[in-house]
Amino acid sequence: MTGISYAISALSVITGQLTLFFVSRLISGFFGGCYDIAQAATADISESEQKARNMGWMTVAVSLGMIIGPAIAAFTSDSTFLFKGSITTPFWVACFLAVSNAVLVHFLFKETYLIATKTKIQITKIFYSFTFIFTDKRVQKLGFIFFFLNIGWGIFITSIPIILTQKFNFNTRYTGIFFCFIGLGSIISIIFVQKKAIKLFSLKNIYLITTIISSIIVIINFIFPILNNLWITAFFFALFEVLCYSSCLAMNSNAVTEDLQGKVMGGLGAVTSISLIISSIILPILTEINILLPFLGAAAAYLISTFIMFTVDCAKN
């Protein structure tokens, strides 16, 4: 269904139907829970001490997508590069990749969750995993931490194209290259930094240290809005984002029993969706006041999550 949503996006551009484009994005979001299922499967096969590390590898997969995806989009949409691409070409590529992913899962994935009894899907429980995050005392505070973490990340990552194009006159290709650089920071983090960090610090302390540093990084961008600074700080922001994100996921997973891994990961996925909606609402308000103000907004969200983390008792983490 994700692949189909990309195909509909391409068709909406070809036919010039904006409503159809919104529908395609709605379909994509509705079936976007596949990432949360992958996280739950990762939690199922991971020992407690390996959870943060394995969640980090999940983030590496996303980071590789952040490197390869923008590059593909930048070059395949350019009619002057190798072949006559268009603005719809990246959607068709994404459609092919999504369908290929489904085929690979069908043939290569070994199910990690054993169903004891068959139950019917109840529409009334569709939002249960989301409310579970904010009502279950084991993950309640961690849920709010994850919520503000994603608001901060959402504001930062969605403001970057606006700032690059409006302040530094970047075109599509150079914006794609910039996102490749962000993805590179994430990969270096998981390969070279995270393993050492887990040996030296608890998950809670990793989160506190990395979110504080990330907040300082984006504040520097606001004070010194220089392109060279943005390249450097975006790289390190991505590097620390992997550490705080994967440690927060692992802490949520460690807080509940094995039979609740899918529920907690699904709930966190819903939290991510809501936080990204909120960050998308906040972003135009901030940019209307000052094009660089989203940096302060991202820092504020990160610091709020940090203050909440100070109050969390994480005996397992």
mmCIF file of C-alpha atoms in Angstrom, residues 3-310:
data_model
loop_
_atom_site.group_PDB
_atom_site.id
_atom_site.type_symbol
_atom_site.label_atom_id
_atom_site.label_comp_id
_atom_site.label_asym_id
_atom_site.label_seq_id
_atom_site.Cartn_x
_atom_site.Cartn_y
_atom_site.Cartn_z
ATOM 1 C CA GLY A 3 4.099 1.609 -2.951
ATOM 2 C CA ILE A 4 0.620 2.276 -4.298
ATOM 3 C CA SER A 5 0.508 5.602 -2.428
ATOM 4 C CA TYR A 6 3.707 6.714 -4.208
ATOM 5 C CA ALA A 7 2.231 5.728 -7.567
ATOM 6 C CA ILE A 8 -0.870 7.801 -6.784
ATOM 7 C CA SER A 9 1.399 10.738 -5.868
ATOM 8 C CA ALA A 10 3.048 10.535 -9.281
ATOM 9 C CA LEU A 11 -0.327 10.338 -11.035
ATOM 10 C CA SER A 12 -1.602 13.344 -9.079
ATOM 11 C CA VAL A 13 1.339 15.420 -10.308
ATOM 12 C CA ILE A 14 0.845 14.252 -13.898
ATOM 13 C CA THR A 15 -2.880 15.115 -13.798
ATOM 14 C CA GLY A 16 -2.391 18.264 -11.716
ATOM 15 C CA GLN A 17 -4.867 17.161 -9.027
ATOM 16 C CA LEU A 18 -3.749 18.548 -5.676
ATOM 17 C CA THR A 19 -6.534 16.769 -3.781
ATOM 18 C CA LEU A 20 -5.347 13.416 -5.122
ATOM 19 C CA PHE A 21 -1.825 14.226 -3.931
ATOM 20 C CA PHE A 22 -3.129 14.830 -0.392
ATOM 21 C CA VAL A 23 -5.045 11.553 -0.578
ATOM 22 C CA SER A 24 -1.857 9.722 -1.579
ATOM 23 C CA ARG A 25 -0.017 11.186 1.401
ATOM 24 C CA LEU A 26 -2.881 10.186 3.684
ATOM 25 C CA ILE A 27 -2.654 6.596 2.409
ATOM 26 C CA SER A 28 1.112 6.606 2.900
ATOM 27 C CA GLY A 29 0.735 7.807 6.484
ATOM 28 C CA PHE A 30 -2.014 5.308 7.277
ATOM 29 C CA PHE A 31 0.179 2.391 6.198
ATOM 30 C CA GLY A 32 3.378 3.872 7.630
ATOM 31 C CA GLY A 33 3.262 1.530 10.632
ATOM 32 C CA CYS A 34 5.557 -0.936 8.866
ATOM 33 C CA TYR A 35 8.553 0.820 10.450
ATOM 34 C CA ASP A 36 7.079 0.281 13.925
ATOM 35 C CA ILE A 37 6.560 -3.414 13.165
ATOM 36 C CA ALA A 38 10.225 -3.655 12.179
ATOM 37 C CA GLN A 39 11.189 -1.986 15.476
ATOM 38 C CA ALA A 40 9.005 -4.414 17.429
ATOM 39 C CA ALA A 41 10.619 -7.369 15.634
ATOM 40 C CA THR A 42 14.039 -5.955 16.485
ATOM 41 C CA ALA A 43 13.018 -5.667 20.141
ATOM 42 C CA ASP A 44 11.752 -9.275 20.086
ATOM 43 C CA ILE A 45 15.107 -10.712 19.025
ATOM 44 C CA SER A 46 17.284 -8.412 21.192
ATOM 45 C CA GLU A 47 18.582 -9.013 24.690
ATOM 46 C CA SER A 48 18.105 -6.047 27.038
ATOM 47 C CA GLU A 49 21.761 -4.980 26.873
ATOM 48 C CA GLN A 50 21.756 -5.140 23.055
ATOM 49 C CA LYS A 51 18.495 -3.313 22.449
ATOM 50 C CA ALA A 52 19.919 0.190 22.057
ATOM 51 C CA ARG A 53 22.615 -1.126 19.736
ATOM 52 C CA ASN A 54 20.148 -3.008 17.549
ATOM 53 C CA MET A 55 17.736 -0.068 17.496
ATOM 54 C CA GLY A 56 20.714 1.953 16.348
ATOM 55 C CA TRP A 57 21.168 -0.377 13.373
ATOM 56 C CA MET A 58 17.536 0.304 12.518
ATOM 57 C CA THR A 59 18.459 3.976 12.504
ATOM 58 C CA VAL A 60 21.417 3.189 10.229
ATOM 59 C CA ALA A 61 18.992 1.712 7.721
ATOM 60 C CA VAL A 62 16.981 4.938 7.880
ATOM 61 C CA SER A 63 20.194 6.971 7.613
ATOM 62 C CA LEU A 64 21.251 5.078 4.503
ATOM 63 C CA GLY A 65 17.857 5.964 3.089
ATOM 64 C CA MET A 66 18.505 9.596 4.001
ATOM 65 C CA ILE A 67 21.760 9.481 2.037
ATOM 66 C CA ILE A 68 20.637 7.490 -0.979
ATOM 67 C CA GLY A 69 17.032 8.773 -1.147
ATOM 68 C CA PRO A 70 17.719 12.512 -1.504
ATOM 69 C CA ALA A 71 20.515 11.776 -3.988
ATOM 70 C CA ILE A 72 18.169 9.657 -6.120
ATOM 71 C CA ALA A 73 15.450 12.303 -5.880
ATOM 72 C CA ALA A 74 17.841 15.123 -6.754
ATOM 73 C CA PHE A 75 19.302 13.454 -9.828
ATOM 74 C CA THR A 76 16.322 11.513 -11.195
ATOM 75 C CA SER A 77 14.163 14.643 -11.143
ATOM 76 C CA ASP A 78 16.810 16.512 -13.154
ATOM 77 C CA SER A 79 16.096 16.222 -16.887
ATOM 78 C CA THR A 80 19.718 17.139 -17.704
ATOM 79 C CA PHE A 81 21.266 14.247 -15.792
ATOM 80 C CA LEU A 82 21.937 10.975 -17.717
ATOM 81 C CA PHE A 83 18.329 10.499 -18.771
ATOM 82 C CA LYS A 84 15.283 12.699 -19.071
ATOM 83 C CA GLY A 85 13.815 12.429 -15.597
ATOM 84 C CA SER A 86 11.006 14.559 -14.262
ATOM 85 C CA ILE A 87 9.523 15.645 -10.961
ATOM 86 C CA THR A 88 7.473 12.419 -10.878
ATOM 87 C CA THR A 89 10.419 10.051 -11.378
ATOM 88 C CA PRO A 90 11.357 9.876 -7.666
ATOM 89 C CA PHE A 91 7.797 8.754 -6.848
ATOM 90 C CA TRP A 92 8.033 5.882 -9.323
ATOM 91 C CA VAL A 93 11.422 4.887 -7.896
ATOM 92 C CA ALA A 94 9.954 4.960 -4.369
ATOM 93 C CA CYS A 95 7.026 2.829 -5.550
ATOM 94 C CA PHE A 96 9.412 0.230 -6.977
ATOM 95 C CA LEU A 97 11.474 0.157 -3.764
ATOM 96 C CA ALA A 98 8.403 -0.232 -1.537
ATOM 97 C CA VAL A 99 7.021 -3.116 -3.590
ATOM 98 C CA SER A 100 10.478 -4.743 -3.676
ATOM 99 C CA ASN A 101 10.603 -4.426 0.105
ATOM 100 C CA ALA A 102 7.278 -6.254 0.411
ATOM 101 C CA VAL A 103 8.617 -9.080 -1.745
ATOM 102 C CA LEU A 104 11.789 -9.359 0.358
ATOM 103 C CA VAL A 105 9.797 -9.419 3.607
ATOM 104 C CA HIS A 106 7.562 -12.169 2.241
ATOM 105 C CA PHE A 107 10.459 -14.445 1.337
ATOM 106 C CA LEU A 108 13.187 -13.529 3.863
ATOM 107 C CA PHE A 109 11.528 -12.406 7.106
ATOM 108 C CA LYS A 110 11.157 -14.966 9.883
ATOM 109 C CA GLU A 111 8.216 -14.093 12.140
ATOM 110 C CA THR A 112 9.277 -13.140 15.686
ATOM 111 C CA TYR A 113 5.835 -12.868 17.269
ATOM 112 C CA LEU A 114 3.982 -16.101 17.960
ATOM 113 C CA ILE A 115 0.213 -15.657 18.142
ATOM 114 C CA ALA A 116 -1.235 -17.686 21.022
ATOM 115 C CA THR A 117 -4.872 -17.208 20.030
ATOM 116 C CA LYS A 118 -6.490 -15.703 16.964
ATOM 117 C CA THR A 119 -8.450 -12.526 17.630
ATOM 118 C CA LYS A 120 -10.519 -10.266 15.427
ATOM 119 C CA ILE A 121 -9.371 -6.746 14.640
ATOM 120 C CA GLN A 122 -11.510 -4.286 16.573
ATOM 121 C CA ILE A 123 -11.788 -0.804 15.089
ATOM 122 C CA THR A 124 -12.555 0.635 18.534
ATOM 123 C CA LYS A 125 -9.057 -0.377 19.684
ATOM 124 C CA ILE A 126 -7.253 1.270 16.783
ATOM 125 C CA PHE A 127 -5.997 4.105 19.024
ATOM 126 C CA TYR A 128 -5.298 1.892 22.023
ATOM 127 C CA SER A 129 -1.538 1.655 21.488
ATOM 128 C CA PHE A 130 -1.344 5.452 21.295
ATOM 129 C CA THR A 131 -3.244 5.998 24.551
ATOM 130 C CA PHE A 132 -1.255 3.144 26.132
ATOM 131 C CA ILE A 133 1.929 5.217 25.882
ATOM 132 C CA PHE A 134 0.440 8.093 27.880
ATOM 133 C CA THR A 135 -1.590 6.085 30.399
ATOM 134 C CA ASP A 136 0.673 3.181 31.369
ATOM 135 C CA LYS A 137 2.925 4.411 34.183
ATOM 136 C CA ARG A 138 5.836 2.259 32.983
ATOM 137 C CA VAL A 139 6.233 4.297 29.793
ATOM 138 C CA GLN A 140 4.198 7.442 30.487
ATOM 139 C CA LYS A 141 7.111 9.826 31.076
ATOM 140 C CA LEU A 142 9.201 8.149 28.403
ATOM 141 C CA GLY A 143 6.309 8.661 25.988
ATOM 142 C CA PHE A 144 6.296 12.411 26.621
ATOM 143 C CA ILE A 145 10.083 12.461 26.264
ATOM 144 C CA PHE A 146 9.806 10.708 22.905
ATOM 145 C CA PHE A 147 7.031 13.110 21.904
ATOM 146 C CA PHE A 148 9.109 16.261 22.469
ATOM 147 C CA LEU A 149 12.213 14.619 20.980
ATOM 148 C CA ASN A 150 10.340 14.037 17.724
ATOM 149 C CA ILE A 151 8.867 17.536 17.721
ATOM 150 C CA GLY A 152 12.410 18.925 17.959
ATOM 151 C CA TRP A 153 13.694 16.653 15.211
ATOM 152 C CA GLY A 154 10.657 17.361 13.049
ATOM 153 C CA ILE A 155 11.062 21.138 13.327
ATOM 154 C CA PHE A 156 14.781 20.927 12.571
ATOM 155 C CA ILE A 157 14.667 18.529 9.629
ATOM 156 C CA THR A 158 11.675 20.183 7.898
ATOM 157 C CA SER A 159 13.106 23.680 8.338
ATOM 158 C CA ILE A 160 16.404 22.777 6.646
ATOM 159 C CA PRO A 161 15.094 22.842 3.008
ATOM 160 C CA ILE A 162 13.351 26.167 3.668
ATOM 161 C CA ILE A 163 16.473 27.746 5.150
ATOM 162 C CA LEU A 164 18.754 26.336 2.446
ATOM 163 C CA THR A 165 16.581 27.594 -0.417
ATOM 164 C CA GLN A 166 15.484 30.952 0.985
ATOM 165 C CA LYS A 167 18.627 32.045 2.825
ATOM 166 C CA PHE A 168 21.413 30.298 0.923
ATOM 167 C CA ASN A 169 19.775 29.904 -2.526
ATOM 168 C CA PHE A 170 20.251 26.124 -2.740
ATOM 169 C CA ASN A 171 18.625 24.254 -5.618
ATOM 170 C CA THR A 172 17.099 20.757 -5.403
ATOM 171 C CA ARG A 173 20.357 18.962 -6.182
ATOM 172 C CA TYR A 174 22.428 20.760 -3.533
ATOM 173 C CA THR A 175 19.667 20.334 -0.954
ATOM 174 C CA GLY A 176 19.768 16.588 -1.669
ATOM 175 C CA ILE A 177 23.535 16.569 -1.179
ATOM 176 C CA PHE A 178 23.103 18.397 2.146
ATOM 177 C CA PHE A 179 20.719 15.682 3.362
ATOM 178 C CA CYS A 180 23.274 13.084 2.276
ATOM 179 C CA PHE A 181 25.708 14.787 4.637
ATOM 180 C CA ILE A 182 23.159 14.561 7.475
ATOM 181 C CA GLY A 183 22.712 10.852 6.778
ATOM 182 C CA LEU A 184 26.474 10.370 6.838
ATOM 183 C CA GLY A 185 26.558 11.770 10.373
ATOM 184 C CA SER A 186 23.967 9.190 11.462
ATOM 185 C CA ILE A 187 25.928 6.288 9.993
ATOM 186 C CA ILE A 188 29.218 7.368 11.554
ATOM 187 C CA SER A 189 27.405 7.632 14.882
ATOM 188 C CA ILE A 190 26.138 4.050 14.882
ATOM 189 C CA ILE A 191 29.327 2.504 13.481
ATOM 190 C CA PHE A 192 31.940 4.367 15.522
ATOM 191 C CA VAL A 193 30.294 6.224 18.426
ATOM 192 C CA GLN A 194 27.300 4.349 19.828
ATOM 193 C CA LYS A 195 29.085 1.148 20.866
ATOM 194 C CA LYS A 196 31.600 3.115 22.938
ATOM 195 C CA ALA A 197 28.888 5.340 24.409
ATOM 196 C CA ILE A 198 26.871 2.317 25.620
ATOM 197 C CA LYS A 199 29.956 0.939 27.378
ATOM 198 C CA LEU A 200 30.649 4.228 29.159
ATOM 199 C CA PHE A 201 27.159 5.493 30.042
ATOM 200 C CA SER A 202 23.676 4.310 30.942
ATOM 201 C CA LEU A 203 20.904 4.817 28.384
ATOM 202 C CA LYS A 204 19.478 7.634 30.485
ATOM 203 C CA ASN A 205 22.802 9.462 30.648
ATOM 204 C CA ILE A 206 23.364 8.965 26.916
ATOM 205 C CA TYR A 207 20.025 10.624 26.303
ATOM 206 C CA LEU A 208 20.703 13.534 28.653
ATOM 207 C CA ILE A 209 24.160 14.234 27.251
ATOM 208 C CA THR A 210 23.176 13.994 23.582
ATOM 209 C CA THR A 211 20.007 16.103 23.830
ATOM 210 C CA ILE A 212 21.822 18.866 25.713
ATOM 211 C CA ILE A 213 24.605 18.905 23.096
ATOM 212 C CA SER A 214 22.029 18.826 20.272
ATOM 213 C CA SER A 215 20.242 21.820 21.788
ATOM 214 C CA ILE A 216 23.498 23.757 21.941
ATOM 215 C CA ILE A 217 24.246 22.847 18.322
ATOM 216 C CA VAL A 218 20.983 24.243 16.933
ATOM 217 C CA ILE A 219 21.248 27.376 19.098
ATOM 218 C CA ILE A 220 24.688 27.993 17.536
ATOM 219 C CA ASN A 221 23.027 27.888 14.104
ATOM 220 C CA PHE A 222 20.565 30.555 15.214
ATOM 221 C CA ILE A 223 23.280 32.846 16.613
ATOM 222 C CA PHE A 224 25.765 32.306 13.779
ATOM 223 C CA PRO A 225 23.738 31.677 10.583
ATOM 224 C CA ILE A 226 26.727 30.897 8.366
ATOM 225 C CA LEU A 227 26.564 28.173 5.710
ATOM 226 C CA ASN A 228 29.807 26.495 6.834
ATOM 227 C CA ASN A 229 28.446 26.341 10.396
ATOM 228 C CA LEU A 230 25.228 24.778 9.134
ATOM 229 C CA TRP A 231 27.104 21.988 7.332
ATOM 230 C CA ILE A 232 29.169 21.173 10.418
ATOM 231 C CA THR A 233 26.394 21.466 13.002
ATOM 232 C CA ALA A 234 23.887 19.483 10.896
ATOM 233 C CA PHE A 235 26.406 16.642 10.687
ATOM 234 C CA PHE A 236 26.916 16.534 14.457
ATOM 235 C CA PHE A 237 23.205 17.043 15.153
ATOM 236 C CA ALA A 238 22.484 13.894 13.123
ATOM 237 C CA LEU A 239 25.315 12.071 14.894
ATOM 238 C CA PHE A 240 23.837 12.776 18.345
ATOM 239 C CA GLU A 241 20.236 12.281 17.178
ATOM 240 C CA VAL A 242 20.944 8.591 16.539
ATOM 241 C CA LEU A 243 22.210 8.169 20.102
ATOM 242 C CA CYS A 244 19.305 9.892 21.844
ATOM 243 C CA TYR A 245 16.657 8.357 19.571
ATOM 244 C CA SER A 246 17.878 4.756 19.861
ATOM 245 C CA SER A 247 18.465 5.049 23.618
ATOM 246 C CA CYS A 248 14.926 6.389 24.129
ATOM 247 C CA LEU A 249 13.467 3.537 22.048
ATOM 248 C CA ALA A 250 15.432 0.972 24.057
ATOM 249 C CA MET A 251 14.318 2.493 27.354
ATOM 250 C CA ASN A 252 10.672 2.280 26.290
ATOM 251 C CA SER A 253 11.152 -1.315 25.193
ATOM 252 C CA ASN A 254 12.935 -2.280 28.426
ATOM 253 C CA ALA A 255 10.141 -0.767 30.497
ATOM 254 C CA VAL A 256 7.517 -3.317 29.368
ATOM 255 C CA THR A 257 7.259 -7.081 29.118
ATOM 256 C CA GLU A 258 8.004 -9.137 25.997
ATOM 257 C CA ASP A 259 4.343 -9.514 25.022
ATOM 258 C CA LEU A 260 3.924 -5.726 24.883
ATOM 259 C CA GLN A 261 6.799 -4.925 22.498
ATOM 260 C CA GLY A 262 4.509 -4.532 19.485
ATOM 261 C CA LYS A 263 2.085 -2.375 21.455
ATOM 262 C CA VAL A 264 4.741 -0.014 22.778
ATOM 263 C CA MET A 265 6.480 0.307 19.376
ATOM 264 C CA GLY A 266 3.151 0.879 17.641
ATOM 265 C CA GLY A 267 2.291 3.483 20.251
ATOM 266 C CA LEU A 268 5.616 5.250 19.740
ATOM 267 C CA GLY A 269 4.974 5.222 16.006
ATOM 268 C CA ALA A 270 1.658 6.983 16.616
ATOM 269 C CA VAL A 271 3.424 9.455 18.908
ATOM 270 C CA THR A 272 5.923 10.139 16.118
ATOM 271 C CA SER A 273 3.115 10.845 13.649
ATOM 272 C CA ILE A 274 1.347 13.237 16.017
ATOM 273 C CA SER A 275 4.582 15.044 16.896
ATOM 274 C CA LEU A 276 5.449 15.498 13.214
ATOM 275 C CA ILE A 277 1.985 16.955 12.571
ATOM 276 C CA ILE A 278 2.502 19.401 15.427
ATOM 277 C CA SER A 279 5.999 20.343 14.222
ATOM 278 C CA SER A 280 4.567 20.960 10.741
ATOM 279 C CA ILE A 281 1.994 23.325 12.263
ATOM 280 C CA ILE A 282 4.608 25.127 14.367
ATOM 281 C CA LEU A 283 7.149 25.500 11.550
ATOM 282 C CA PRO A 284 5.315 28.067 9.344
ATOM 283 C CA ILE A 285 4.488 30.143 12.420
ATOM 284 C CA LEU A 286 8.157 30.293 13.418
ATOM 285 C CA THR A 287 9.476 30.957 9.902
ATOM 286 C CA GLU A 288 6.956 33.764 9.443
ATOM 287 C CA ILE A 289 8.532 35.546 12.413
ATOM 288 C CA ASN A 290 12.151 34.693 11.567
ATOM 289 C CA ILE A 291 13.508 32.196 9.045
ATOM 290 C CA LEU A 292 16.002 30.945 11.649
ATOM 291 C CA LEU A 293 13.577 30.727 14.575
ATOM 292 C CA PRO A 294 12.889 26.987 13.994
ATOM 293 C CA PHE A 295 16.368 26.338 15.387
ATOM 294 C CA LEU A 296 15.281 27.775 18.734
ATOM 295 C CA GLY A 297 12.005 25.850 18.510
ATOM 296 C CA ALA A 298 13.902 22.584 18.015
ATOM 297 C CA ALA A 299 16.248 23.397 20.900
ATOM 298 C CA ALA A 300 13.296 24.184 23.188
ATOM 299 C CA ALA A 301 11.617 20.835 22.406
ATOM 300 C CA TYR A 302 14.849 18.959 23.062
ATOM 301 C CA LEU A 303 15.410 20.733 26.369
ATOM 302 C CA ILE A 304 11.837 19.987 27.522
ATOM 303 C CA SER A 305 12.448 16.284 26.857
ATOM 304 C CA THR A 306 15.733 16.567 28.748
ATOM 305 C CA PHE A 307 14.062 18.087 31.825
ATOM 306 C CA ILE A 308 11.465 15.288 31.861
ATOM 307 C CA MET A 309 14.216 12.669 31.546
ATOM 308 C CA PHE A 310 15.843 14.002 34.730
#
